[in-house]
mmCIF file of C-alpha atoms and ligand atoms in Angstrom:
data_model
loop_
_atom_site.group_PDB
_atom_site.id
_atom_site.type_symbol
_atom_site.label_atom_id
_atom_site.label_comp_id
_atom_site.label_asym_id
_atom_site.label_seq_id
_atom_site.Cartn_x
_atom_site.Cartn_y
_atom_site.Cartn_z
ATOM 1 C CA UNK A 1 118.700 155.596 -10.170
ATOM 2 C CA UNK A 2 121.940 153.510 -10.397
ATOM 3 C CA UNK A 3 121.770 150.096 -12.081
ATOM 4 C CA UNK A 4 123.875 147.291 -11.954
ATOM 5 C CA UNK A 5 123.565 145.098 -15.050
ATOM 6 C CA UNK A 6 123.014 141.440 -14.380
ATOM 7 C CA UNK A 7 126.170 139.160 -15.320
ATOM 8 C CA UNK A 8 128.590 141.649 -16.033
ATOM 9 C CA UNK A 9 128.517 144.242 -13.396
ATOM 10 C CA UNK A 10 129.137 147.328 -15.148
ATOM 11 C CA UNK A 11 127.236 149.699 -13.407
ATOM 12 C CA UNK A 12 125.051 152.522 -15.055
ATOM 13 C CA UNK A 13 124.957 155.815 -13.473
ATOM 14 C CA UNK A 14 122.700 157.772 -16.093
ATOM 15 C CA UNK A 15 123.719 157.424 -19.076
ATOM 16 C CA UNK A 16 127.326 156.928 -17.584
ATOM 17 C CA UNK A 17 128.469 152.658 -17.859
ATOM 18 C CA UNK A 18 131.357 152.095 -15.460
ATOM 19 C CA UNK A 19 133.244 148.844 -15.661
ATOM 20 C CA UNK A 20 133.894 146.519 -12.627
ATOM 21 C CA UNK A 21 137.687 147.475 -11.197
ATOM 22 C CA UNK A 22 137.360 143.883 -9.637
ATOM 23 C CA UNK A 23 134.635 141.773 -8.437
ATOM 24 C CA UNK A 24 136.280 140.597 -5.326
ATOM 25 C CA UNK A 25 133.392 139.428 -2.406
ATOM 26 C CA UNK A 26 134.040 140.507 0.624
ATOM 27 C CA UNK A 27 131.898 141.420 3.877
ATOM 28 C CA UNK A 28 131.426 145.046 3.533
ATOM 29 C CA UNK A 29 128.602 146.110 6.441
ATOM 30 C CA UNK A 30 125.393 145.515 7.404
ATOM 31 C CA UNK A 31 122.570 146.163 5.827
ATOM 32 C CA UNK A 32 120.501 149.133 6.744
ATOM 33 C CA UNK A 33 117.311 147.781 5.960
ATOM 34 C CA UNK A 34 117.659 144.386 7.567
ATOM 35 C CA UNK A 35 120.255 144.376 9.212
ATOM 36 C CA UNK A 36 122.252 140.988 8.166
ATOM 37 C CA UNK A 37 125.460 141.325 6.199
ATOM 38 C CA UNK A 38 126.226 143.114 2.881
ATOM 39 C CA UNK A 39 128.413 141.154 0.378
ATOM 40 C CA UNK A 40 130.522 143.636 -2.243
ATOM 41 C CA UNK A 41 129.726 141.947 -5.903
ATOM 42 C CA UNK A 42 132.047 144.490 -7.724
ATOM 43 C CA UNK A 43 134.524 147.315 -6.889
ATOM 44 C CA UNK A 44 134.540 150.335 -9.152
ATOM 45 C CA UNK A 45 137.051 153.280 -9.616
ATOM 46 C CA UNK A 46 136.476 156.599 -10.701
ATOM 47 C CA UNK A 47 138.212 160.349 -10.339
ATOM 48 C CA UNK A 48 136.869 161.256 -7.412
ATOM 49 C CA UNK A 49 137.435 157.871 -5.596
ATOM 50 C CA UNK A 50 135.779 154.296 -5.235
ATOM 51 C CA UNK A 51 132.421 152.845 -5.425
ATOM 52 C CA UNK A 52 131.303 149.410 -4.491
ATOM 53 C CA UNK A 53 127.756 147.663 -5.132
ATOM 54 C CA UNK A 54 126.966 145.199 -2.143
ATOM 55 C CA UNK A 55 123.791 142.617 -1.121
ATOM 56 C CA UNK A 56 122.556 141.496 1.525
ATOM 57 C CA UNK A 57 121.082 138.111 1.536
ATOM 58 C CA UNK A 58 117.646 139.347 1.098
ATOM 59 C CA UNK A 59 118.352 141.000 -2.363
ATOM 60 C CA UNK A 60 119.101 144.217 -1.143
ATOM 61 C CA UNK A 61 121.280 146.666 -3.570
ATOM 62 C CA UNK A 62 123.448 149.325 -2.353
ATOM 63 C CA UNK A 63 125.788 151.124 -3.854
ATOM 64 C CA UNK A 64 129.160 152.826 -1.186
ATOM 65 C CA UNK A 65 130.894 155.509 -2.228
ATOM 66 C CA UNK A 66 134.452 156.236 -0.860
ATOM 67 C CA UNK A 67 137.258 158.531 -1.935
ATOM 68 C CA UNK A 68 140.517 157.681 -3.014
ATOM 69 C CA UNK A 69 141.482 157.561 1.078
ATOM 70 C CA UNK A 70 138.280 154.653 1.279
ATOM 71 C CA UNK A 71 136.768 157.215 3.398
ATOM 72 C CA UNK A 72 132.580 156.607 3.548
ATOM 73 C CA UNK A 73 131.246 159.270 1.994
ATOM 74 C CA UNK A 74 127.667 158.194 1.867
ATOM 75 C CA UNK A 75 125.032 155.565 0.141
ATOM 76 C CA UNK A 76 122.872 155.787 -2.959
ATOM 77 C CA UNK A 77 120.401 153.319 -4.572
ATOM 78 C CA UNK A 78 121.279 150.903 -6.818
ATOM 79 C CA UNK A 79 118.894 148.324 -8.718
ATOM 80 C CA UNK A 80 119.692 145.353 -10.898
ATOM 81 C CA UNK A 81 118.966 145.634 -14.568
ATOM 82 C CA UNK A 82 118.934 143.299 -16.954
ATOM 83 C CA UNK A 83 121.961 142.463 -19.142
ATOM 84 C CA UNK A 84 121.903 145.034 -22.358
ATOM 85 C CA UNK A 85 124.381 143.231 -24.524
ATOM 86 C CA UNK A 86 121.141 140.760 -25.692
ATOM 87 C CA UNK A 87 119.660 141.570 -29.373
ATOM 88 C CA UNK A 88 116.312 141.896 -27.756
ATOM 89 C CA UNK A 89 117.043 145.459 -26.491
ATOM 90 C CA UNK A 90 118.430 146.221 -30.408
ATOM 91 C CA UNK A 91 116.580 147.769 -33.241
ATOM 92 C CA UNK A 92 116.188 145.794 -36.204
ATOM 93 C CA UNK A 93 118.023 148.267 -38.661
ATOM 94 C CA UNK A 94 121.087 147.959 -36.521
ATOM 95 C CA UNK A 95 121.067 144.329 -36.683
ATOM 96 C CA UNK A 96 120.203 143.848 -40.200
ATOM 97 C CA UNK A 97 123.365 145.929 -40.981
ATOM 98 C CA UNK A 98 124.944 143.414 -40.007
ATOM 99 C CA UNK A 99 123.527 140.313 -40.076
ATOM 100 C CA UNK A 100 121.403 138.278 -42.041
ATOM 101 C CA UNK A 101 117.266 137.401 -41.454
ATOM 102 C CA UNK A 102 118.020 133.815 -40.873
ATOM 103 C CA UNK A 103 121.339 134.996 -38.509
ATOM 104 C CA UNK A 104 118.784 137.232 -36.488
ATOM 105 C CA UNK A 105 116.353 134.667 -36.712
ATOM 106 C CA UNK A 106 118.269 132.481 -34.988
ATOM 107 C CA UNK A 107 120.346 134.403 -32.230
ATOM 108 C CA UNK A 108 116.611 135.410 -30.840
ATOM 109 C CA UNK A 109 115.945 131.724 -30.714
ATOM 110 C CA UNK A 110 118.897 131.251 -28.948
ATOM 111 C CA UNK A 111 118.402 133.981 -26.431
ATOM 112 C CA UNK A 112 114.853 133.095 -25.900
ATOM 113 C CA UNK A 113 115.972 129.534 -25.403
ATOM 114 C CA UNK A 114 114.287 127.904 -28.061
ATOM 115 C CA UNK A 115 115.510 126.212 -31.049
ATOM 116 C CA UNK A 116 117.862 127.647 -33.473
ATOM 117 C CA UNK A 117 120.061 126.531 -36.101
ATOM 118 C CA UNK A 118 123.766 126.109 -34.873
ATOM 119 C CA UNK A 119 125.452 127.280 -38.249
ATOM 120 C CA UNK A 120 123.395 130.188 -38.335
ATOM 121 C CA UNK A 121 124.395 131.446 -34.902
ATOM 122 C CA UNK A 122 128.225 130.743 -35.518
ATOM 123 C CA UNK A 123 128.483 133.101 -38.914
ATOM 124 C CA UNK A 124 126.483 136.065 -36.655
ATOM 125 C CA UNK A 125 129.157 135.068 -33.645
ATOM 126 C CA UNK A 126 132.054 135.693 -36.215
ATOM 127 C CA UNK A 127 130.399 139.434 -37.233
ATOM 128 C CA UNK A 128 130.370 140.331 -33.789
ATOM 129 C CA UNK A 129 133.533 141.948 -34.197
ATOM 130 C CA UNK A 130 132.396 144.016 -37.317
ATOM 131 C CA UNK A 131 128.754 144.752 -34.795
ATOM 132 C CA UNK A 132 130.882 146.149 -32.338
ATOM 133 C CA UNK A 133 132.557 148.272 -34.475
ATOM 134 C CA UNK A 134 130.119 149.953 -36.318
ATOM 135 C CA UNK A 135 127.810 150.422 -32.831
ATOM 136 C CA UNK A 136 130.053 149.819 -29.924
ATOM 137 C CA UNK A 137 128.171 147.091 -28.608
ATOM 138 C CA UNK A 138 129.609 144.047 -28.013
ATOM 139 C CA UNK A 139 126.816 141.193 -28.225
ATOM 140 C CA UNK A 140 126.654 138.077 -25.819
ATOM 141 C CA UNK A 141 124.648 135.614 -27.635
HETATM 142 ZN ZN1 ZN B 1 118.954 143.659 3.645
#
């Protein structure tokens, strides 16, 4: 199944992550399943052509596939996953190589939305940098 990740649009395909091209919203059909109109949320480009996710107003995914001429070449699924770049979806030996208890503490408090302890999240913020690096994830906390 296809997945577009919530908030930044990069769209898995298996294990495959393509970034957005653009995330222009245009009108881009109709809807198979109920018929009202499908709204592109991002545009991707890859070697065989062009692929863009739509919705429909009642939360319908789909993801169009084009080639390089934009000529329809069919529809798959697509489904809306959550947003990966969270520490929630990390292992705690990858984030304690990098930051401190009271860091990690902290930036689940702030993505859980409870109370956390400013400094602590701004000295993790600055070692996202040296995170990405060492796992190629870049964190959005
Ligand atoms: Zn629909």
């Amino acid at each position: 199944m296809n997945s577009l990740e919530e908030g930044s649009y990069a769209l898995y395909m298996g294990e495959r992550r393509l970034e957005p091209f653009s995330l222009e919203r245009n009108v881009v059909g109709f809807c198979d399943r109920c018929e009202s109109d499908l709204e592109s949320l991002a545009y991707f480009r890859t070697e065989s052509g062009w692929m863009v996710s739509a919705r429909c107003k009642k939360d319908h995914l789909i993801l169009m596939r084009y080639d390089l001429e934009w000529n329809w070449q069919g529809d798959q699924e697509l489904q809306i996953s959550a947003k990966k770049e969270g520490i929630s979806t990390l292992s705690r030996e990858m984030l304690e190589a990098v930051f401190t208890r009271a860091e990690i503490r902290d930036m689940q408090a702030c993505e859980q939305g409870l109370p956390f302890v400013r400094q602590n999240l701004y000295r993790a913020r600055s070692k996202y940098d040296r995170f990405e690096k060492l796992f190629g994830i870049r964190l959005n906390i």
